[in-house]
Structures are given as C-alpha cells and as structure tokens.
CSV table of C-alpha atoms in Angstrom, one decimal:
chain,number,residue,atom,x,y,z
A,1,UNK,CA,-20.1,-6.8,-12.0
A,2,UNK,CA,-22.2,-9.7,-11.0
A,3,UNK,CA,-22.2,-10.6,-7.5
A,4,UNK,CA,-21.7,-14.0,-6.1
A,5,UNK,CA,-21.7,-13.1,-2.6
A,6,UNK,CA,-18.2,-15.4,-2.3
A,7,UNK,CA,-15.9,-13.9,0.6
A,8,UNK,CA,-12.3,-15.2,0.8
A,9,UNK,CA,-10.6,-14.3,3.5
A,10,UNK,CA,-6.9,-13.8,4.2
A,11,UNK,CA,-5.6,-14.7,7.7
A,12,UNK,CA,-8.0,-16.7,9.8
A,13,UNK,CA,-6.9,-14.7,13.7
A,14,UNK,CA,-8.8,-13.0,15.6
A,15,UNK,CA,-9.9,-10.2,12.6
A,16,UNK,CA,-10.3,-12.5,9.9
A,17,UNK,CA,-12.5,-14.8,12.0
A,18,UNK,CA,-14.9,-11.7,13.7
A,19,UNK,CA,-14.9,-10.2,10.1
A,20,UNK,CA,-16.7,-14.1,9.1
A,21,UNK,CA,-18.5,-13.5,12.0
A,22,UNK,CA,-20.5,-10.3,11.3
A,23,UNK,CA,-21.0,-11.4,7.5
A,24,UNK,CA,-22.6,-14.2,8.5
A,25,UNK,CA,-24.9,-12.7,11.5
A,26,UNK,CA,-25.7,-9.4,8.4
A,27,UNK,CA,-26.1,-12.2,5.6
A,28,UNK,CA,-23.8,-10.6,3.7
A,29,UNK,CA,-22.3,-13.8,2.3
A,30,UNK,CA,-23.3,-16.7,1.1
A,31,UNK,CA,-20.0,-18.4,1.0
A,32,UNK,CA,-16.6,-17.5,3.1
A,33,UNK,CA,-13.1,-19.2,2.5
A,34,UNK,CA,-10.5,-18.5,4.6
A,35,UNK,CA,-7.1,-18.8,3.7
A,36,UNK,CA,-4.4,-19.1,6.2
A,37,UNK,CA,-0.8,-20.8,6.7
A,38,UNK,CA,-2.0,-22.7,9.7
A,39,UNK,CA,-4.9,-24.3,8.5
A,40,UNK,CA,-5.0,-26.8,11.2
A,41,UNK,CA,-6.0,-23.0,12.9
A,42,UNK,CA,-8.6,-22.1,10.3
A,43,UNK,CA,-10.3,-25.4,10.2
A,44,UNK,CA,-10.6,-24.8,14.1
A,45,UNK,CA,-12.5,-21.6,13.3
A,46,UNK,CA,-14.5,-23.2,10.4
A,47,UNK,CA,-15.5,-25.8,12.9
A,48,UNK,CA,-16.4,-23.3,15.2
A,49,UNK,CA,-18.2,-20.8,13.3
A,50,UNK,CA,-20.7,-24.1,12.0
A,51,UNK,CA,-21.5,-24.4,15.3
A,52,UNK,CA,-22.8,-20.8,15.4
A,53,UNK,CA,-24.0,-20.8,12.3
A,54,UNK,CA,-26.3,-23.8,13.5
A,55,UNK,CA,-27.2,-21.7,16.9
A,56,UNK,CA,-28.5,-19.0,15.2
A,57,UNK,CA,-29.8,-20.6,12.3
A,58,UNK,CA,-27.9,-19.2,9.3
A,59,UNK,CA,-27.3,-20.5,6.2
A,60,UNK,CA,-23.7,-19.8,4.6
A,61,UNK,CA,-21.3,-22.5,3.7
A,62,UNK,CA,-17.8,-21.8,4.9
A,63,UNK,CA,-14.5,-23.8,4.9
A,64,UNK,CA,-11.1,-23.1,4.3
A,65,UNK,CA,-9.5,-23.1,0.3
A,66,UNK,CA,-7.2,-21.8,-1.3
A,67,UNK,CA,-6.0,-19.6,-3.9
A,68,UNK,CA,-8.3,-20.7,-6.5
A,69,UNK,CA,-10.9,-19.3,-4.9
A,70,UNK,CA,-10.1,-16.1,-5.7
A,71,UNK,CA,-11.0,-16.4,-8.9
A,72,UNK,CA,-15.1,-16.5,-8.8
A,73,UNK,CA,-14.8,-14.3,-5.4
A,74,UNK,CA,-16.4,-10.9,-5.4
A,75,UNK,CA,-14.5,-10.1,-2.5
A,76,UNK,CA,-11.2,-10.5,-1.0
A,77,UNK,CA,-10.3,-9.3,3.2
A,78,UNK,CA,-6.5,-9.2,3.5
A,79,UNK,CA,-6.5,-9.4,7.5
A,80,UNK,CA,-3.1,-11.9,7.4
A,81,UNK,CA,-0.5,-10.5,9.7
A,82,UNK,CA,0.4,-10.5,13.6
A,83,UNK,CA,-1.6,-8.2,16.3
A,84,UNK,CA,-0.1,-5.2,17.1
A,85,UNK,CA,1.9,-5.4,20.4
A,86,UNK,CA,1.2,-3.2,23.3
A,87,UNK,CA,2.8,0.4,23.0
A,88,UNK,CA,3.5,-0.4,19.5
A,89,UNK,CA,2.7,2.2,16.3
A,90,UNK,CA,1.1,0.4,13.0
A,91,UNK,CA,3.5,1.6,10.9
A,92,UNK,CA,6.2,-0.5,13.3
A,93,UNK,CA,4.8,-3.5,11.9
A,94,UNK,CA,5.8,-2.9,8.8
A,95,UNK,CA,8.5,-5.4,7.9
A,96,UNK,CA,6.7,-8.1,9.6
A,97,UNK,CA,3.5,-7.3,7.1
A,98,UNK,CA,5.5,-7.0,4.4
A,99,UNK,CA,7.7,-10.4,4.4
A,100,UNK,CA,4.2,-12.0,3.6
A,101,UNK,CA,3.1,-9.8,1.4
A,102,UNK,CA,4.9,-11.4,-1.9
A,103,UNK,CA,3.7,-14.8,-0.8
A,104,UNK,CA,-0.3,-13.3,-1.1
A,105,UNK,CA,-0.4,-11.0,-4.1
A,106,UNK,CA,1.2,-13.4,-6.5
A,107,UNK,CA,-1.0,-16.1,-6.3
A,108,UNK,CA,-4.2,-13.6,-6.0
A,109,UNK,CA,-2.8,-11.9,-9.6
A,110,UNK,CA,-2.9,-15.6,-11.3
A,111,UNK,CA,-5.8,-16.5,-9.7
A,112,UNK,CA,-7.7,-14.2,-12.1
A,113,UNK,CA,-9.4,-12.4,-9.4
A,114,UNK,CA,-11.5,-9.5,-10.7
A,115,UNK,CA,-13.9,-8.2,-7.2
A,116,UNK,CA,-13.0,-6.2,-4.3
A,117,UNK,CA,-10.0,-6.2,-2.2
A,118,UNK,CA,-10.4,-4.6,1.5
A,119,UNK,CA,-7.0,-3.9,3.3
A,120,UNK,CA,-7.5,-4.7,6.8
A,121,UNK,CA,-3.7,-5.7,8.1
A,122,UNK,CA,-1.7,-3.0,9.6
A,123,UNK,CA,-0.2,-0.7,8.5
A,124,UNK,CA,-3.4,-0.6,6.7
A,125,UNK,CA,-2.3,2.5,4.3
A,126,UNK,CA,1.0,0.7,3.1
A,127,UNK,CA,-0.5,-2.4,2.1
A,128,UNK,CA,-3.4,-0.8,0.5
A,129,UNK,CA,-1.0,1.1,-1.8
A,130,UNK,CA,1.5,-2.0,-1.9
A,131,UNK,CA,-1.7,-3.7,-3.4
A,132,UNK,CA,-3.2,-1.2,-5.5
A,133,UNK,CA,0.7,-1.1,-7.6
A,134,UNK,CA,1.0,-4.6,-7.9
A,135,UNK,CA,-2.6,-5.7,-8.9
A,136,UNK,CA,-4.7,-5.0,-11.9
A,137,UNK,CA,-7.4,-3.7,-10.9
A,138,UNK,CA,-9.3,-0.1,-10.3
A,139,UNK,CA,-8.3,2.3,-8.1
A,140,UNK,CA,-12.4,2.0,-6.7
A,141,UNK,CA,-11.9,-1.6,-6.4
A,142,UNK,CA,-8.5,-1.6,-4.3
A,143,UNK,CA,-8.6,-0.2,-0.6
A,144,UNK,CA,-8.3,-0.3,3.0
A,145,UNK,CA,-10.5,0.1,6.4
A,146,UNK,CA,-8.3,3.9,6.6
A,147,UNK,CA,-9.4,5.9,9.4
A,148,UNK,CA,-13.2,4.5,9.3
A,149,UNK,CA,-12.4,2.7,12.4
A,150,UNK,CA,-10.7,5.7,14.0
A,151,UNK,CA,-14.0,7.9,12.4
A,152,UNK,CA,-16.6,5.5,14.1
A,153,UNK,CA,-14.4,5.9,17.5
A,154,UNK,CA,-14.3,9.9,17.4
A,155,UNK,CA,-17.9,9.6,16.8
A,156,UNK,CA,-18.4,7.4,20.1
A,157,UNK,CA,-16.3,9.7,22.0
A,158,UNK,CA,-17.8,12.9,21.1
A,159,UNK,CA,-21.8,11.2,21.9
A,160,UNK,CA,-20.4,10.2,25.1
A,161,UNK,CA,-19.1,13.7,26.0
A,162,UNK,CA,-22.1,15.5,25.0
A,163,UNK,CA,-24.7,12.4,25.8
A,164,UNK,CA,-26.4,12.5,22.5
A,165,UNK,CA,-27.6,9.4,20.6
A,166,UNK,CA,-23.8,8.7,18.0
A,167,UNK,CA,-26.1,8.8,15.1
A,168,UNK,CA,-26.5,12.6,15.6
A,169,UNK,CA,-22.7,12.9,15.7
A,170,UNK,CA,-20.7,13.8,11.7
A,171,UNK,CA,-17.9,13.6,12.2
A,172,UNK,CA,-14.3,12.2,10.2
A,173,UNK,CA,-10.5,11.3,10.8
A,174,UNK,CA,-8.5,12.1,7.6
A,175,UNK,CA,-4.9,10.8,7.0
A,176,UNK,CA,-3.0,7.7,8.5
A,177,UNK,CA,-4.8,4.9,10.2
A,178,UNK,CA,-2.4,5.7,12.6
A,179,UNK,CA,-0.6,8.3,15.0
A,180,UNK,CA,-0.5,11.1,12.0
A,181,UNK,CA,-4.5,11.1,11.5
A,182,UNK,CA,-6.0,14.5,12.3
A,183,UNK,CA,-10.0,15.2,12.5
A,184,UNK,CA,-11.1,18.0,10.1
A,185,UNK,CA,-12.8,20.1,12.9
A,186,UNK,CA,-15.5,22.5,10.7
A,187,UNK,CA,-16.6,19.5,9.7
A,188,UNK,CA,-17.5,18.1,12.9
A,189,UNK,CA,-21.6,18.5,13.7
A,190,UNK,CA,-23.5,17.3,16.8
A,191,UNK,CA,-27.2,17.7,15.6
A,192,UNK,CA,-26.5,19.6,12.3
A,193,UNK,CA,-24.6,22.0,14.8
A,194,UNK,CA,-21.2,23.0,14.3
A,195,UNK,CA,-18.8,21.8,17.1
A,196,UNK,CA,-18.0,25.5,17.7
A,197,UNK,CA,-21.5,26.5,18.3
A,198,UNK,CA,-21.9,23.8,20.7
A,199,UNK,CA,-18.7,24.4,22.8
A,200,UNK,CA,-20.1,28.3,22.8
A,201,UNK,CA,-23.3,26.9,23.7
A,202,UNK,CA,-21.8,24.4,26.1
A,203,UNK,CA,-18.5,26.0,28.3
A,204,UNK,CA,-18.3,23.3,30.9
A,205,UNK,CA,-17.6,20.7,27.6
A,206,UNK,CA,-14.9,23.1,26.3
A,207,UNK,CA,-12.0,21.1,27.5
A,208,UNK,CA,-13.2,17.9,26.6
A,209,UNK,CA,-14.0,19.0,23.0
A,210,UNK,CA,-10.7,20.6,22.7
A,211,UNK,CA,-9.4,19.4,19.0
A,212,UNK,CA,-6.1,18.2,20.9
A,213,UNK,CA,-8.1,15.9,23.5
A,214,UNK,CA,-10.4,14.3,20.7
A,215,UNK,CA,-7.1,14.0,18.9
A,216,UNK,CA,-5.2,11.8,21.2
A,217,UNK,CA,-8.4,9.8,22.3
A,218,UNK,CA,-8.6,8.7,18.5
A,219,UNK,CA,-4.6,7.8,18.5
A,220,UNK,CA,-4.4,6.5,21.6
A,221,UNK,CA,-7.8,4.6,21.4
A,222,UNK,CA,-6.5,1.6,19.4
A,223,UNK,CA,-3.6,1.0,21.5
A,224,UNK,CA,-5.9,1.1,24.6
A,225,UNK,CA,-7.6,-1.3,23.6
A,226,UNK,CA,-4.3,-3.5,22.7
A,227,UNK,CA,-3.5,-3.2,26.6
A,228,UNK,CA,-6.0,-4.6,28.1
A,229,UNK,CA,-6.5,-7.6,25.5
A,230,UNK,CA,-4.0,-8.1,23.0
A,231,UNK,CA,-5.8,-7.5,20.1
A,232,UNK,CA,-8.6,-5.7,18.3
A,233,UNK,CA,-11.1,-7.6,16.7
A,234,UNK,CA,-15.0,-6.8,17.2
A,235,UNK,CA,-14.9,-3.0,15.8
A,236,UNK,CA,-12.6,-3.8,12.4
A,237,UNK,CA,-14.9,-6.7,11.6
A,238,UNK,CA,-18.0,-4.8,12.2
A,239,UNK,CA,-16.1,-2.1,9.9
A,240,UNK,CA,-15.4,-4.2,7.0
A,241,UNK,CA,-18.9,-6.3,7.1
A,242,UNK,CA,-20.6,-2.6,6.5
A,243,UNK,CA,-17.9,-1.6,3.7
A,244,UNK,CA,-19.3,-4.9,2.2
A,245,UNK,CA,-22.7,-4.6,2.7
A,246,UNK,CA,-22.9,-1.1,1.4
A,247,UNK,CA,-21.0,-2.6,-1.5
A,248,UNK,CA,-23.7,-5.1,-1.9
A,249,UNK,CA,-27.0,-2.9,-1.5
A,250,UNK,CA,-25.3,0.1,-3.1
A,251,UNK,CA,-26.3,1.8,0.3
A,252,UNK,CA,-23.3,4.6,-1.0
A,253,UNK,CA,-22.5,4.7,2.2
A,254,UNK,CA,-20.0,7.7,3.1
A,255,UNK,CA,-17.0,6.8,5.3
A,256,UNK,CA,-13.0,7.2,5.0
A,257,UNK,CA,-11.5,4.9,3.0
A,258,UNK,CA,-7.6,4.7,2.3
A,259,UNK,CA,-7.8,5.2,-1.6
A,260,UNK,CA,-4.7,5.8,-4.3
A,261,UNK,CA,-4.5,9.8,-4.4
A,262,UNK,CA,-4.5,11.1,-7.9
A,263,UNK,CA,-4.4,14.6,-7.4
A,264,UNK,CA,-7.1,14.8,-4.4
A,265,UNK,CA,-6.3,16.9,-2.5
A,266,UNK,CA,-2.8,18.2,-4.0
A,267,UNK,CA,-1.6,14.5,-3.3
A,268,UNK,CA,-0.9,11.4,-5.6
A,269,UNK,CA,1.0,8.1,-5.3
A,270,UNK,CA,-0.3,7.2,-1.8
A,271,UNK,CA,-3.4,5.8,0.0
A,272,UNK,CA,-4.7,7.8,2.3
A,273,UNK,CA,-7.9,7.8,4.4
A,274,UNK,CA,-10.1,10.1,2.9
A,275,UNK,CA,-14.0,10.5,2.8
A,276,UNK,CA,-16.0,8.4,-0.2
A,277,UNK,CA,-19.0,7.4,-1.5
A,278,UNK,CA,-18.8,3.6,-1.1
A,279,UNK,CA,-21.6,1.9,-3.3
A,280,UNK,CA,-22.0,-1.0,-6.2
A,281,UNK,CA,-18.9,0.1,-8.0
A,282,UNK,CA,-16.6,-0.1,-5.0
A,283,UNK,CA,-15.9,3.7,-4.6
A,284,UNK,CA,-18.3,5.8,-6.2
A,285,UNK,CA,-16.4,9.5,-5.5
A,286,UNK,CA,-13.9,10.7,-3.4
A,287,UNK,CA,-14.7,13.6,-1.3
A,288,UNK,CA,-13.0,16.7,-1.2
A,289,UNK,CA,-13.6,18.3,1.6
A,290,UNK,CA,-12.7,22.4,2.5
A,291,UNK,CA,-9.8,21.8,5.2
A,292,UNK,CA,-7.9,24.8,6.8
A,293,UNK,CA,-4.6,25.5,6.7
A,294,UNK,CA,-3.9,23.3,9.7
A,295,UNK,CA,-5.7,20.8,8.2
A,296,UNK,CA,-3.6,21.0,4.9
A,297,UNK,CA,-0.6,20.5,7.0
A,298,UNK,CA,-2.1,17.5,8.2
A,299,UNK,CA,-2.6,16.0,5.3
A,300,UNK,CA,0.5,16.7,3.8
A,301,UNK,CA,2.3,15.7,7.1
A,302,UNK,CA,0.3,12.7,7.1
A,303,UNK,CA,1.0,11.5,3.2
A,304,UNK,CA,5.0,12.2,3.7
A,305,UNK,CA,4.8,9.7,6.8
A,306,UNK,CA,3.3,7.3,4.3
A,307,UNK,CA,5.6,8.3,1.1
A,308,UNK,CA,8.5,7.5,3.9
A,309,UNK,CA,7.1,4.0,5.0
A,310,UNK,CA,6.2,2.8,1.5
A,311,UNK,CA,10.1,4.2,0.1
A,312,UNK,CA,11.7,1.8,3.0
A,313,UNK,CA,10.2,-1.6,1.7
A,314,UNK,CA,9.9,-0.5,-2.0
C-alpha cells in the first residue's frame, strides 16, 4: 500500500498523547489527528504538542478531526478507554472498554479505512479480536501491542539482574497482555547463551532467574507502575511508535504481537501475543516457536482466559 504517513489517533489521554509524542520526536508521521469525545481535552494536547513541536524543531501538522480522516490514514492507534485502576487486572476493564467500542468501529468501517489498526486499550487481546471480526480487513493488518510491552520489560529485568547491556538480552512473553502471560524459557538467551547455561554458570543469580520470579515481575510490573502514578504512558507509546516505524522502513522487526490465531499453535478464533515478523505488510509471519509442555499449557490456559472474556460481551 502507499504510505501517507497520516496517524489518527483514538483517545487523546495520557497513551494517545505520549504515542503523538514519540512519532513526532522518530518522524514517523507527517500528520496525526486525534479523535476523542472531549475535544476541548484534545485541542489542549494539540496545543501543547505545537509548542514542542516548535521547541525541538519538528515539522508534523497535528490537530484534532474526525472520522473522515480515517479514510486516507495509513494508520489507526485505538488507545480510547480509562487507565487501569490500582490493583486492578486488564481483563477487569472489560465492560467499560467495550461500551465504546460500537461507537468507534462503525464509523471507522464507513470511513473506508484501508491501513493499519494497532490495539492499544486494555484488554488489549479482546479488542484486538473484537476488531479484527468486525472490520474488513487482513488478519496482518489488524492487531494489538500483546505482550511486547511485557517482552521489553522481562528484557530490562533480566539485564538488570545479570548487568549486561538489554540489547544482549532475547528474550519473549507469549499469551495474554495480562496476568496469564508466561515467558517461553529455552528461548531466553543472555549473550547467545541459554538462560540455563548462565544460571549453571552463575549460582548466586539462580533465584533471581527462577522462571516463577521473572514471571511475577512481568505480571506485576504494569500494575506497579499504576501505584505509584496512575497510569502507564511512556513505555506503550514508545512500543507502538516502533510497531510503526518498523511498519514504515520494513525494518521486520520481530516482537509479540496479539494476532487472530488460525491454527498457530493448535489455536484459532483468538488474538494472542505471539512472536512476528512486523515489516511493510503489517505482519510478515507469525512465529512458531518449540514450547514445552508447560509452555503448551500456557498457551492453552492463556487462549481459554481470552475465549472466556470475549464469550461474556459477545
């Protein structure tokens, strides 16, 4: 598809606004439009976003629209929704999600819109699937953040433990961007370096690189962060300004995405983060990786908690 680096974004809080944010610091876009029910809100984050685009001497007209936009946009972020409360799961702001969710994907189906939809608002699974059945468009072309968020966070812990630069740290969470995720542990390398090998090689790290410590640091990592300041905002929108830019350069970048299962890994009718190839195209392949039979019953565990959450608003 041709690109016309147009950017509208849904929901103009604190994601929607630090996802604008990092496009225009990359130059990923050369136009944004937010969209929001409070636009006397959005026009206060338009206003303010000039004035850093004038700081720092970018160029990318922003302002807020509306529906129409859709059409000519290669891109649409769905971040609309309220910030998860302290102590509470993702998938327990599900109703809330979902009584605006007819409001958005009618208008977006008649606006002719024909790019990329990133699913950003919790639960980020759900409304990737919710979006996938009631839009037109390819499976490549319709998904959420997943667990790439969670993935860049396990990779942060496990540098930190073992003080290595994170860029020497593979590692993924699989499953729900939320409290069913698991990490794939054979597939875990500091270094090219199996995690194994390195515990063996390292027994005063043994406990911290326990499976079931790295586990709960991912899950409870989010919600830490929820504590102390109501909201996460500067990781996602860093998150989704690379999902774009890889789209853009077809950099086929590899990261968990929540995609529409059809048959990966013994599992269809759900989105689920797994790892792809994310390049021109949207999603160039999805990855199958060799999981255990722990692992299995992961994923399995993790795409009934899903199946269940998608049944109660269907």
């Amino acid at each position: 598809m041709d690109f016309t680096r147009k950017v509208v974004i849904i929901g103009a809080g604190n994601v929607g606004s630090h996802v604008a944010l990092n496009l225009m610091v990359g130059q990923y876009a050369e136009e944004i439009v937010f969209l929001d029910i409070n636009e006397a809100a959005a026009n206060a984050q338009v206003e303010d976003l000039k004035d850093m685009l004038t700081a720092t001497h970018r160029h990318v007209k922003i302002r807020v629209g509306t529906y129409d936009d859709c059409k000519d946009a290669s891109f649409i972020v769905m971040t609309a929704g309220r910030s998860r409360r302290p102590g509470e799961s993702r998938l327990q702001m599900l109703q809330s999600t979902f009584k605006i969710l007819g409001g958005i994907v009618d208008p977006i189906a008649k606006s002719g819109f024909s790019g990329f939809l990133i699913c950003v608002s919790n639960p980020a699974d759900v409304v990737a699937e919710y979006f996938y059945r009631n839009l037109d468009l390819p499976r490549t072309h319709v998904f959420s953040t997943g667990t790439s968020l969670d993935t860049v966070r396990l990779r942060r812990h496990i540098a930190s433990i073992v003080d290595v630069d994170r860029d020497q740290v593979d590692a993924f969470v699989m499953g729900e961007h939320g409290d069913s995720s698991f990490i794939p542990r054979t597939h875990v390398t500091i270094g090219g370096i199996s995690l194994d090998e390195y515990q063996r090689s390292h027994p005063e790290l043994q406990s911290k690189l326990d499976h079931a410590y790295l586990t709960e640091k991912v899950h409870k990592a989010g919600g830490t962060i929820v504590a102390g300041k109501g909201s996460t905002e500067f990781g996602i929108g860093a998150v989704v300004a690379m999902l774009i830019a890889s789209i853009l350069h077809n950099e086929r970048l590899v990261t968990p995405l929540s995609v529409h299962l059809e048959g990966e890994y013994g599992e269809e009718g759900v989105s689920v983060g797994v790892p792809c190839i994310l390049g021109r195209n949207g999603i160039k392949e999805i990855l199958t990786l060799e999981l255990s039979e722990e692992e299995k019953k992961a994923m399995r565990s993790s795409c009934k908690v899903l199946r269940d959450a998608l049944a109660s608003i269907s």
